[in-house]
Amino acid sequence: MTTDLESSAPDASIATPVLEMRGITKRFSGVPALQNVNLTVYPGEVHALMGENGAGKSTLMKILAGAYIADEGEIRINGEPVDIADPGRARRAGITLIYQELNVAPNLTVTENIFMGSELRRGQLLDRAQMEEQAAAVLASLGADFAPNDVVSNLSIAEQQQLEIARALKDKSRILVMDEPTAALSDRETERLFEVIRKLRRDGIAIIYISHRMEEVYALADRISVLRDGEYIGSLTRDEIAADRLVQMMVGRSVGDFYEHHRQMSVGEPVLVVRNISDGRKVQPTSLTLCAGEIVGLSGLVGAGRTELSRLIFGADPKTSGEVILNGKTLDIKSPGDAIAAGIGYVPEDRKDQGLFLEMSAGKNIALNSLRQDAKAGVINFGTIGKIATDAVRDFNIRLANLEIRAMDLSGGNQQKLLLARWLAIKPRVLLLDEPTRGVDIGAKSEIYRIISDLATQGVAILMVSSELPEIVGLSDRVLVMREGELVGELGGTTGTAITQENIMAYATGASEVNRS
């Protein structure tokens, strides 16, 4: 991902802010969500807004977009006070908020989406030709590859995102808020989005960028403002941005605290042995061993086959060859149910589509995998199930009002802890983790690292896929590296090869030799 973006932000000493939010306070049922928060944004800058889930970022932006009204404080646009009492006034003030869940009408055309609510007319009839002409012009300015008359349901997520940006440009927005815009994008689509953001910035549009991904912030941000527990902590210029300082501002701890094992290393006997497993396509015949109490990182570039290998072991995808041996017994795993029955758990990369039942309560999500083992004569023991869920909420520090709250209403970090709690309820011998901290804030990451470390201390064998190299290096006792569907290297353990980011990338790319010192 590109990280050498030149800053073109204006000199704050001479520029007039396009946006000032002063002393913003918001309470819900008397409980403060924001307390005296300030935010200043200049034309033509990318201003990152960071903080843990629950820090107040979304509340502040919803006040800016007119979805909420502040109890106290003032908003100024180009130096003039404005009253943003509803979303319509926000749009007329030149403010557009692009939510993580995109707001498009899939059955309508691109043009109809761009002009929704502001259609052009010729007399009593819609002026479709004029709307398509203007839509084509704004799409061309973004370098979009789709046409004004394309149906939105046929567009990719990245293209739908461009559509939302096109709508904002048509409305002549000067302040664009982007909330986790790359959450559902590939690396290539992310880079394309970055190109659009660079162009918008050159055109003088102010962009407020919300993301948990540090590398994106380093690549894009001219300045960063940090919220913590509903309060404004401070801002950093591009030259001041550093991981240690940023983490300290967000959570009040240094970055080094997050990757400490906090456990006595005691690797036991082999628990899981995988021999020559393959799907005949993306995973070549692969063998590996996991020991009790061991955290093994599985690393490699995107597309190397890491997720596919995990799914083969778990029985989520059919294998064409190979065997899985647990505690010396060869398993006949034909489905995830077989793996679960044997004591193998799997936390998938996409928790919303593949892991959680979003409409179901938090308590039921936790208890789901243990229903069968806790039933007697086929009758569910609801008392036992309730205790399992209650204990998990306490042990995992899952923040929720009650067990009946829907999983979809929890933050990303709490959703991930919910998913971990479900698998731990079956007391697994082996746990496969695919991107266990993707899309969660840094505070939640710290708690998830603690949970993973505690599981290993209890003797669970863990295979962890992660694209974050500091995470792999910081947590793993050994690291296996994949390239083009094959295991090409091993670090740590008895190999004598240090677990470093440089050595991982050397194996992953095949570009150079590893450093064994």
Short mmCIF file of C-alpha atoms in Angstrom, two decimals:
data_model
loop_
_atom_site.label_atom_id
_atom_site.label_comp_id
_atom_site.label_asym_id
_atom_site.label_seq_id
_atom_site.Cartn_x
_atom_site.Cartn_y
_atom_site.Cartn_z
CA MET A 1 0.00 0.00 0.00
CA THR A 2 1.34 3.44 -0.90
CA THR A 3 2.67 5.39 2.06
CA ASP A 4 4.62 8.24 0.44
CA LEU A 5 1.72 10.61 -0.12
CA GLU A 6 2.84 14.24 -0.29
CA SER A 7 0.88 16.52 2.00
CA SER A 8 -0.86 19.44 0.37
CA ALA A 9 -2.71 20.63 3.45
CA PRO A 10 -2.81 24.40 3.87
CA ASP A 11 -0.79 26.23 6.45
CA ALA A 12 -3.07 26.38 9.48
CA SER A 13 -1.56 29.74 10.47
CA ILE A 14 -2.94 31.46 7.36
CA ALA A 15 -5.86 29.29 6.15
CA THR A 16 -9.46 29.73 7.26
CA PRO A 17 -10.99 26.51 8.60
CA VAL A 18 -13.80 25.11 6.49
CA LEU A 19 -15.17 23.45 9.64
CA GLU A 20 -15.00 24.26 13.34
CA MET A 21 -16.84 22.24 15.96
CA ARG A 22 -16.47 23.98 19.30
CA GLY A 23 -17.32 22.62 22.73
CA ILE A 24 -19.62 19.89 21.42
CA THR A 25 -21.41 18.02 24.21
CA LYS A 26 -24.01 15.29 23.76
CA ARG A 27 -25.82 13.23 26.40
CA PHE A 28 -28.03 10.18 26.01
CA SER A 29 -30.39 9.59 28.95
CA GLY A 30 -28.19 11.87 31.00
CA VAL A 31 -25.02 9.89 30.20
CA PRO A 32 -22.40 12.00 28.36
CA ALA A 33 -21.29 10.57 24.99
CA LEU A 34 -19.31 13.70 24.12
CA GLN A 35 -17.89 16.28 26.49
CA ASN A 36 -16.64 19.64 25.24
CA VAL A 37 -15.16 18.22 22.02
CA ASN A 38 -13.37 20.45 19.51
CA LEU A 39 -12.56 19.68 15.87
CA THR A 40 -11.01 21.99 13.27
CA VAL A 41 -10.67 20.99 9.61
CA TYR A 42 -9.13 22.97 6.74
CA PRO A 43 -9.94 22.95 3.03
CA GLY A 44 -7.91 20.45 1.04
CA GLU A 45 -6.76 18.32 3.97
CA VAL A 46 -7.34 14.72 4.94
CA HIS A 47 -8.11 14.85 8.64
CA ALA A 48 -8.14 11.45 10.35
CA LEU A 49 -10.46 11.04 13.32
CA MET A 50 -9.30 8.23 15.56
CA GLY A 51 -10.18 6.55 18.83
CA GLU A 52 -11.48 3.28 20.20
CA ASN A 53 -15.00 2.09 19.55
CA GLY A 54 -17.17 4.08 21.94
CA ALA A 55 -14.79 7.03 21.94
CA GLY A 56 -17.46 9.25 20.38
CA LYS A 57 -16.34 9.46 16.73
CA SER A 58 -19.65 8.35 15.23
CA THR A 59 -21.68 10.53 17.58
CA LEU A 60 -19.61 13.59 16.66
CA MET A 61 -19.99 12.91 12.94
CA LYS A 62 -23.74 12.30 13.26
CA ILE A 63 -24.04 15.71 14.90
CA LEU A 64 -22.13 17.19 11.98
CA ALA A 65 -24.44 15.39 9.52
CA GLY A 66 -27.62 16.49 11.32
CA ALA A 67 -28.64 13.04 12.53
CA TYR A 68 -28.16 14.15 16.16
CA ILE A 69 -28.41 17.61 17.69
CA ALA A 70 -25.71 18.64 20.18
CA ASP A 71 -26.81 19.61 23.69
CA GLU A 72 -24.07 22.23 23.83
CA GLY A 73 -21.53 23.70 21.46
CA GLU A 74 -21.28 25.44 18.11
CA ILE A 75 -20.57 24.48 14.50
CA ARG A 76 -19.00 26.96 12.07
CA ILE A 77 -18.62 26.58 8.31
CA ASN A 78 -16.09 28.92 6.71
CA GLY A 79 -16.10 30.96 9.91
CA GLU A 80 -19.90 31.40 10.06
CA PRO A 81 -22.13 29.74 12.69
CA VAL A 82 -24.59 27.25 11.21
CA ASP A 83 -27.63 25.50 12.64
CA ILE A 84 -27.54 21.88 11.50
CA ALA A 85 -30.85 20.62 12.82
CA ASP A 86 -31.38 17.84 10.27
CA PRO A 87 -29.56 16.00 7.43
CA GLY A 88 -31.10 18.30 4.80
CA ARG A 89 -29.47 21.34 6.39
CA ALA A 90 -26.17 19.50 6.56
CA ARG A 91 -26.30 18.76 2.83
CA ARG A 92 -27.16 22.37 2.06
CA ALA A 93 -24.17 23.41 4.18
CA GLY A 94 -21.93 21.25 1.97
CA ILE A 95 -21.50 18.30 4.34
CA THR A 96 -21.80 14.66 3.24
CA LEU A 97 -21.32 11.62 5.47
CA ILE A 98 -20.59 8.33 3.69
CA TYR A 99 -21.41 5.57 6.14
CA GLN A 100 -19.62 2.22 6.30
CA GLU A 101 -22.93 0.64 5.28
CA LEU A 102 -23.45 2.33 1.92
CA ASN A 103 -26.70 4.19 1.30
CA VAL A 104 -27.65 3.27 -2.25
CA ALA A 105 -30.79 2.06 -4.01
CA PRO A 106 -29.60 -1.13 -5.76
CA ASN A 107 -32.50 -1.43 -8.20
CA LEU A 108 -32.06 2.07 -9.61
CA THR A 109 -29.49 3.33 -12.11
CA VAL A 110 -26.36 5.26 -11.21
CA THR A 111 -27.94 8.50 -12.46
CA GLU A 112 -31.13 7.92 -10.48
CA ASN A 113 -29.05 7.36 -7.34
CA ILE A 114 -26.95 10.48 -7.88
CA PHE A 115 -30.03 12.68 -8.33
CA MET A 116 -32.27 10.93 -5.80
CA GLY A 117 -34.31 13.63 -4.06
CA SER A 118 -32.97 16.39 -6.33
CA GLU A 119 -34.15 15.29 -9.77
CA LEU A 120 -33.97 17.75 -12.68
CA ARG A 121 -37.20 18.46 -14.49
CA ARG A 122 -38.34 19.95 -17.76
CA GLY A 123 -41.84 21.07 -16.98
CA GLN A 124 -43.64 18.18 -15.33
CA LEU A 125 -41.27 15.55 -16.75
CA LEU A 126 -37.89 14.36 -15.53
CA ASP A 127 -35.02 15.70 -17.64
CA ARG A 128 -33.23 12.35 -17.89
CA ALA A 129 -30.85 13.51 -20.64
CA GLN A 130 -29.58 16.44 -18.55
CA MET A 131 -29.21 14.27 -15.45
CA GLU A 132 -27.27 11.61 -17.37
CA GLU A 133 -25.02 14.28 -18.86
CA GLN A 134 -24.22 15.75 -15.44
CA ALA A 135 -23.79 12.27 -13.94
CA ALA A 136 -21.35 11.33 -16.71
CA ALA A 137 -19.33 14.50 -16.04
CA VAL A 138 -18.99 13.87 -12.31
CA LEU A 139 -18.16 10.18 -12.86
CA ALA A 140 -15.47 11.18 -15.37
CA SER A 141 -13.98 13.58 -12.82
CA LEU A 142 -13.54 10.62 -10.47
CA GLY A 143 -12.15 8.29 -13.15
CA ALA A 144 -15.06 5.88 -12.62
CA ASP A 145 -15.26 2.84 -14.93
CA PHE A 146 -19.04 2.46 -14.81
CA ALA A 147 -21.73 4.31 -16.77
CA PRO A 148 -24.62 6.60 -15.71
CA ASN A 149 -27.25 4.10 -16.89
CA ASP A 150 -25.73 1.05 -15.14
CA VAL A 151 -27.93 -0.57 -12.49
CA VAL A 152 -26.33 -0.16 -9.06
CA SER A 153 -26.85 -3.81 -8.06
CA ASN A 154 -24.33 -4.72 -10.77
CA LEU A 155 -21.60 -2.51 -9.25
CA SER A 156 -18.91 -3.70 -6.87
CA ILE A 157 -18.71 -2.30 -3.33
CA ALA A 158 -15.83 -0.06 -4.42
CA GLU A 159 -17.88 1.27 -7.34
CA GLN A 160 -20.88 1.89 -5.09
CA GLN A 161 -18.56 3.89 -2.86
CA GLN A 162 -17.49 5.97 -5.85
CA LEU A 163 -21.19 6.48 -6.59
CA GLU A 164 -21.70 7.96 -3.13
CA ILE A 165 -18.73 10.27 -3.65
CA ALA A 166 -20.16 11.29 -7.04
CA ARG A 167 -23.45 12.16 -5.35
CA ALA A 168 -21.57 14.34 -2.85
CA LEU A 169 -19.71 16.14 -5.65
CA LYS A 170 -22.97 16.74 -7.52
CA ASP A 171 -24.31 18.35 -4.34
CA LYS A 172 -21.15 20.53 -4.25
CA SER A 173 -20.10 19.17 -0.84
CA ARG A 174 -16.97 20.76 0.58
CA ILE A 175 -16.72 18.49 3.63
CA LEU A 176 -16.74 14.73 3.04
CA VAL A 177 -16.80 12.30 5.97
CA MET A 178 -15.71 8.73 5.19
CA ASP A 179 -16.39 6.12 7.89
CA GLU A 180 -14.19 2.99 7.58
CA PRO A 181 -14.31 3.27 3.77
CA THR A 182 -11.93 0.36 3.06
CA ALA A 183 -13.58 -2.21 5.36
CA ALA A 184 -14.98 -4.23 2.43
CA LEU A 185 -12.36 -3.37 -0.23
CA SER A 186 -9.48 -5.37 -1.66
CA ASP A 187 -5.96 -3.92 -1.65
CA ARG A 188 -6.33 -2.89 -5.29
CA GLU A 189 -9.70 -1.24 -4.66
CA THR A 190 -8.26 0.51 -1.61
CA GLU A 191 -5.44 1.99 -3.67
CA ARG A 192 -7.99 3.16 -6.24
CA LEU A 193 -9.96 4.85 -3.47
CA PHE A 194 -6.77 6.53 -2.27
CA GLU A 195 -6.28 7.95 -5.77
CA VAL A 196 -9.77 9.44 -5.64
CA ILE A 197 -9.08 10.90 -2.18
CA ARG A 198 -5.86 12.50 -3.46
CA LYS A 199 -7.77 14.13 -6.29
CA LEU A 200 -10.51 15.39 -3.98
CA ARG A 201 -7.90 16.88 -1.72
CA ARG A 202 -6.19 18.64 -4.63
CA ASP A 203 -9.60 20.08 -5.52
CA GLY A 204 -9.83 21.66 -2.08
CA ILE A 205 -12.37 19.29 -0.51
CA ALA A 206 -11.89 18.61 3.19
CA ILE A 207 -12.03 14.92 4.05
CA ILE A 208 -12.63 13.58 7.56
CA TYR A 209 -11.34 10.01 7.47
CA ILE A 210 -12.33 7.48 10.15
CA SER A 211 -10.33 4.25 10.21
CA HIS A 212 -8.82 1.74 12.64
CA ARG A 213 -6.10 0.87 10.14
CA MET A 214 -2.91 2.61 11.12
CA GLU A 215 -1.24 2.10 7.74
CA GLU A 216 -4.07 3.95 6.00
CA VAL A 217 -3.79 6.86 8.37
CA TYR A 218 -0.03 7.04 7.80
CA ALA A 219 -0.62 6.98 4.05
CA LEU A 220 -3.32 9.63 3.89
CA ALA A 221 -3.60 11.89 6.90
CA ASP A 222 -2.36 15.48 6.99
CA ARG A 223 -3.54 15.70 10.59
CA ILE A 224 -5.08 13.39 13.18
CA SER A 225 -7.50 14.24 15.97
CA VAL A 226 -8.01 11.72 18.77
CA LEU A 227 -11.05 11.14 20.96
CA ARG A 228 -11.07 9.00 24.08
CA ASP A 229 -14.11 8.29 26.27
CA GLY A 230 -16.05 11.10 24.61
CA GLU A 231 -13.36 13.71 25.13
CA TYR A 232 -10.99 15.47 22.75
CA ILE A 233 -7.44 14.35 23.58
CA GLY A 234 -5.47 16.30 20.99
CA SER A 235 -4.28 16.55 17.40
CA LEU A 236 -1.08 15.59 15.58
CA THR A 237 0.31 16.99 12.35
CA ARG A 238 1.70 14.66 9.71
CA ASP A 239 5.26 15.21 10.98
CA GLU A 240 4.20 14.31 14.52
CA ILE A 241 2.44 11.03 13.70
CA ALA A 242 4.14 8.06 15.38
CA ALA A 243 2.67 4.75 16.50
CA ASP A 244 3.72 5.04 20.15
CA ARG A 245 2.38 8.55 20.52
CA LEU A 246 -0.89 7.80 18.71
CA VAL A 247 -1.63 4.65 20.71
CA GLN A 248 -0.84 6.46 23.95
CA MET A 249 -3.36 9.16 23.05
CA MET A 250 -6.08 6.66 22.10
CA VAL A 251 -5.84 4.23 25.00
CA GLY A 252 -3.42 5.71 27.51
CA ARG A 253 -0.89 2.89 27.06
CA SER A 254 2.24 2.42 24.98
CA VAL A 255 2.26 0.26 21.86
CA GLY A 256 4.72 -2.20 23.44
CA ASP A 257 2.10 -3.33 25.95
CA PHE A 258 -0.10 -4.90 23.30
CA TYR A 259 2.12 -7.76 22.18
CA GLU A 260 3.46 -8.98 25.51
CA HIS A 261 2.59 -12.63 26.01
CA HIS A 262 1.87 -12.36 29.76
CA ARG A 263 2.31 -16.15 29.97
CA GLN A 264 4.93 -18.71 30.74
CA MET A 265 5.89 -20.47 27.51
CA SER A 266 5.18 -24.15 27.96
CA VAL A 267 4.64 -25.89 24.63
CA GLY A 268 3.31 -29.41 25.06
CA GLU A 269 2.99 -32.45 22.84
CA PRO A 270 1.68 -32.29 19.25
CA VAL A 271 -2.10 -31.98 19.21
CA LEU A 272 -2.92 -31.40 15.55
CA VAL A 273 -1.01 -32.95 12.65
CA VAL A 274 -2.00 -32.06 9.09
CA ARG A 275 -0.47 -34.17 6.31
CA ASN A 276 -0.47 -33.27 2.63
CA ILE A 277 -3.82 -31.52 2.69
CA SER A 278 -4.87 -29.87 -0.57
CA ASP A 279 -7.92 -28.58 -2.43
CA GLY A 280 -6.29 -29.18 -5.80
CA ARG A 281 -6.46 -25.47 -6.64
CA LYS A 282 -5.35 -22.78 -4.19
CA VAL A 283 -3.64 -25.00 -1.61
CA GLN A 284 -0.89 -27.35 -2.70
CA PRO A 285 -0.22 -30.47 -0.56
CA THR A 286 0.61 -28.95 2.83
CA SER A 287 1.73 -30.42 6.14
CA LEU A 288 2.00 -28.78 9.56
CA THR A 289 1.94 -29.57 13.27
CA LEU A 290 0.42 -27.64 16.19
CA CYS A 291 1.41 -28.34 19.78
CA ALA A 292 -0.60 -27.81 22.95
CA GLY A 293 -0.18 -24.29 24.33
CA GLU A 294 1.41 -23.00 21.14
CA ILE A 295 0.46 -19.96 19.05
CA VAL A 296 1.52 -20.52 15.44
CA GLY A 297 1.20 -17.55 13.10
CA LEU A 298 0.26 -18.23 9.49
CA SER A 299 1.55 -15.40 7.31
CA GLY A 300 1.91 -14.55 3.64
CA LEU A 301 0.71 -12.08 1.06
CA VAL A 302 -2.96 -11.73 0.13
CA GLY A 303 -3.92 -14.69 -2.05
CA ALA A 304 -1.18 -16.96 -0.68
CA GLY A 305 -3.75 -19.53 0.47
CA ARG A 306 -3.84 -18.90 4.24
CA THR A 307 -7.62 -18.70 4.61
CA GLU A 308 -8.12 -21.60 2.20
CA LEU A 309 -5.79 -23.79 4.27
CA SER A 310 -7.67 -22.97 7.48
CA ARG A 311 -11.01 -23.76 5.87
CA LEU A 312 -9.71 -27.11 4.59
CA ILE A 313 -8.60 -28.12 8.08
CA PHE A 314 -12.00 -27.12 9.49
CA GLY A 315 -13.96 -28.91 6.79
CA ALA A 316 -15.57 -25.72 5.48
CA ASP A 317 -14.25 -26.55 1.99
CA PRO A 318 -13.75 -30.04 0.50
CA LYS A 319 -10.21 -31.38 0.32
CA THR A 320 -8.91 -33.48 -2.55
CA SER A 321 -6.13 -35.09 -0.55
CA GLY A 322 -4.53 -35.23 2.89
CA GLU A 323 -5.48 -36.12 6.43
CA VAL A 324 -6.09 -34.35 9.73
CA ILE A 325 -4.89 -36.10 12.90
CA LEU A 326 -5.97 -34.94 16.36
CA ASN A 327 -4.23 -36.41 19.42
CA GLY A 328 -3.03 -39.34 17.33
CA LYS A 329 -6.45 -40.15 15.85
CA THR A 330 -7.14 -39.61 12.15
CA LEU A 331 -10.36 -37.62 11.73
CA ASP A 332 -12.94 -37.98 8.98
CA ILE A 333 -13.81 -34.28 8.64
CA LYS A 334 -16.38 -33.77 5.91
CA SER A 335 -18.07 -30.68 7.38
CA PRO A 336 -17.56 -28.03 10.08
CA GLY A 337 -19.87 -30.07 12.30
CA ASP A 338 -17.36 -32.93 12.24
CA ALA A 339 -14.55 -30.54 13.21
CA ILE A 340 -16.58 -29.02 16.05
CA ALA A 341 -17.46 -32.47 17.41
CA ALA A 342 -13.74 -33.33 17.45
CA GLY A 343 -12.85 -30.15 19.36
CA ILE A 344 -11.65 -27.86 16.56
CA GLY A 345 -12.96 -24.29 16.46
CA TYR A 346 -12.71 -21.72 13.68
CA VAL A 347 -13.15 -17.93 13.85
CA PRO A 348 -13.62 -16.81 10.21
CA GLU A 349 -12.22 -13.70 8.59
CA ASP A 350 -15.69 -12.27 7.86
CA ARG A 351 -17.45 -12.35 11.22
CA LYS A 352 -20.65 -10.72 9.92
CA ASP A 353 -21.33 -12.98 6.95
CA GLN A 354 -19.69 -16.21 8.12
CA GLY A 355 -19.48 -16.03 11.90
CA LEU A 356 -22.30 -14.26 13.70
CA PHE A 357 -26.08 -14.46 13.49
CA LEU A 358 -26.55 -10.70 13.52
CA GLU A 359 -30.29 -10.67 14.21
CA MET A 360 -29.89 -13.16 17.07
CA SER A 361 -29.22 -12.06 20.64
CA ALA A 362 -25.71 -11.90 22.05
CA GLY A 363 -26.52 -14.64 24.55
CA LYS A 364 -27.75 -17.05 21.88
CA ASN A 365 -24.73 -16.32 19.69
CA ILE A 366 -22.43 -17.30 22.56
CA ALA A 367 -24.31 -20.49 23.40
CA LEU A 368 -24.97 -21.68 19.86
CA ASN A 369 -22.08 -24.14 19.51
CA SER A 370 -22.59 -25.69 22.94
CA LEU A 371 -26.33 -26.41 22.65
CA ARG A 372 -25.83 -30.06 21.72
CA GLN A 373 -23.23 -30.92 24.33
CA ASP A 374 -25.22 -29.23 27.11
CA ALA A 375 -28.54 -30.84 26.16
CA LYS A 376 -29.88 -33.86 28.03
CA ALA A 377 -31.88 -36.40 26.05
CA GLY A 378 -32.23 -33.80 23.33
CA VAL A 379 -33.67 -31.17 25.71
CA ILE A 380 -31.82 -27.86 25.93
CA ASN A 381 -30.79 -26.86 29.46
CA PHE A 382 -31.50 -23.13 29.34
CA GLY A 383 -30.12 -22.59 32.82
CA THR A 384 -26.74 -23.96 31.79
CA ILE A 385 -26.83 -22.02 28.54
CA GLY A 386 -27.59 -18.78 30.38
CA LYS A 387 -24.70 -19.35 32.78
CA ILE A 388 -22.32 -20.01 29.88
CA ALA A 389 -23.31 -16.72 28.24
CA THR A 390 -23.17 -14.74 31.49
CA ASP A 391 -19.74 -16.11 32.38
CA ALA A 392 -18.44 -15.38 28.87
CA VAL A 393 -19.59 -11.76 29.02
CA ARG A 394 -17.69 -11.36 32.27
CA ASP A 395 -14.55 -13.26 31.26
CA PHE A 396 -14.26 -11.60 27.85
CA ASN A 397 -15.28 -8.14 29.04
CA ILE A 398 -17.99 -7.96 26.37
CA ARG A 399 -19.67 -4.59 26.72
CA LEU A 400 -23.43 -4.89 26.37
CA ALA A 401 -26.53 -3.80 28.23
CA ASN A 402 -27.93 -7.32 28.51
CA LEU A 403 -27.76 -10.74 26.86
CA GLU A 404 -30.83 -10.00 24.72
CA ILE A 405 -29.18 -7.21 22.72
CA ARG A 406 -28.71 -8.19 19.06
CA ALA A 407 -25.23 -9.03 17.85
CA MET A 408 -25.59 -6.49 15.03
CA ASP A 409 -25.93 -3.69 17.60
CA LEU A 410 -22.51 -4.32 19.15
CA SER A 411 -19.23 -2.70 18.17
CA GLY A 412 -16.75 -4.59 15.99
CA GLY A 413 -14.54 -5.43 18.95
CA ASN A 414 -17.42 -6.74 21.03
CA GLN A 415 -18.71 -8.77 18.07
CA GLN A 416 -15.31 -10.40 17.72
CA LYS A 417 -15.14 -11.20 21.42
CA LEU A 418 -18.66 -12.63 21.15
CA LEU A 419 -17.45 -14.97 18.42
CA LEU A 420 -14.40 -16.04 20.44
CA ALA A 421 -16.64 -16.68 23.44
CA ARG A 422 -18.86 -18.98 21.37
CA TRP A 423 -15.94 -21.18 20.38
CA LEU A 424 -14.47 -21.26 23.85
CA ALA A 425 -17.81 -22.52 25.18
CA ILE A 426 -17.08 -25.87 23.48
CA LYS A 427 -13.64 -26.05 25.15
CA PRO A 428 -11.69 -26.60 21.92
CA ARG A 429 -8.38 -28.41 21.72
CA VAL A 430 -7.46 -26.51 18.55
CA LEU A 431 -8.56 -23.01 17.55
CA LEU A 432 -8.13 -21.64 14.04
CA LEU A 433 -8.21 -17.83 13.98
CA ASP A 434 -8.50 -15.98 10.65
CA GLU A 435 -7.72 -12.25 11.01
CA PRO A 436 -8.95 -12.20 14.65
CA THR A 437 -8.56 -8.41 15.08
CA ARG A 438 -9.67 -7.15 11.66
CA GLY A 439 -11.87 -4.07 11.89
CA VAL A 440 -11.61 -3.60 15.67
CA ASP A 441 -10.13 -0.68 17.55
CA ILE A 442 -6.75 -0.87 19.23
CA GLY A 443 -8.17 -1.19 22.73
CA ALA A 444 -10.28 -4.19 21.69
CA LYS A 445 -7.19 -5.64 19.97
CA SER A 446 -5.36 -5.57 23.29
CA GLU A 447 -8.18 -7.53 24.95
CA ILE A 448 -8.29 -10.06 22.11
CA TYR A 449 -4.52 -10.55 22.38
CA ARG A 450 -4.98 -11.25 26.09
CA ILE A 451 -7.69 -13.81 25.33
CA ILE A 452 -5.50 -15.57 22.75
CA SER A 453 -2.56 -15.63 25.13
CA ASP A 454 -4.72 -16.98 27.98
CA LEU A 455 -6.06 -19.74 25.72
CA ALA A 456 -2.55 -20.86 24.89
CA THR A 457 -1.69 -20.85 28.59
CA GLN A 458 -4.62 -23.22 29.12
CA GLY A 459 -3.14 -25.62 26.55
CA VAL A 460 -5.18 -24.78 23.45
CA ALA A 461 -3.22 -25.13 20.19
CA ILE A 462 -3.78 -22.00 18.07
CA LEU A 463 -3.21 -21.37 14.37
CA MET A 464 -3.58 -17.64 13.68
CA VAL A 465 -3.85 -16.06 10.24
CA SER A 466 -3.07 -12.34 10.22
CA SER A 467 -2.11 -9.75 7.63
CA GLU A 468 -0.71 -7.48 10.34
CA LEU A 469 2.97 -8.32 10.64
CA PRO A 470 3.44 -6.68 14.08
CA GLU A 471 0.60 -8.90 15.33
CA ILE A 472 2.19 -12.04 13.89
CA VAL A 473 5.63 -11.14 15.26
CA GLY A 474 4.31 -10.07 18.66
CA LEU A 475 2.07 -13.06 19.41
CA SER A 476 3.53 -16.08 17.65
CA ASP A 477 5.76 -18.77 19.11
CA ARG A 478 6.39 -19.99 15.56
CA VAL A 479 5.48 -18.54 12.18
CA LEU A 480 4.65 -20.49 9.02
CA VAL A 481 4.80 -18.54 5.76
CA MET A 482 2.81 -19.35 2.62
CA ARG A 483 3.45 -18.30 -0.95
CA GLU A 484 1.25 -19.23 -3.92
CA GLY A 485 -0.52 -22.00 -2.04
CA GLU A 486 2.56 -23.59 -0.49
CA LEU A 487 4.28 -23.44 2.89
CA VAL A 488 7.67 -21.99 2.01
CA GLY A 489 9.22 -21.20 5.36
CA GLU A 490 9.15 -21.52 9.14
CA LEU A 491 10.47 -19.06 11.72
CA GLY A 492 11.05 -19.41 15.44
CA GLY A 493 10.79 -22.61 17.43
CA THR A 494 13.75 -24.92 16.76
CA THR A 495 14.52 -23.37 13.34
CA GLY A 496 17.08 -20.92 14.65
CA THR A 497 15.53 -18.24 12.42
CA ALA A 498 14.32 -15.09 14.11
CA ILE A 499 10.66 -14.07 13.86
CA THR A 500 10.96 -10.66 12.23
CA GLN A 501 8.89 -8.74 9.71
CA GLU A 502 11.85 -8.75 7.34
CA ASN A 503 12.23 -12.53 7.47
CA ILE A 504 8.49 -13.09 6.99
CA MET A 505 8.47 -10.87 3.90
CA ALA A 506 11.60 -12.54 2.55
CA TYR A 507 9.78 -15.89 2.55
CA ALA A 508 6.45 -14.40 1.44
CA THR A 509 7.88 -12.66 -1.61
CA GLY A 510 10.80 -14.98 -2.39
CA ALA A 511 12.73 -11.79 -3.04
CA SER A 512 15.69 -12.36 -0.73
CA GLU A 513 17.25 -14.73 1.76
CA VAL A 514 16.17 -14.73 5.40
CA ASN A 515 18.46 -13.48 8.14
CA ARG A 516 19.16 -16.37 10.48
CA SER A 517 21.07 -14.33 13.03
#
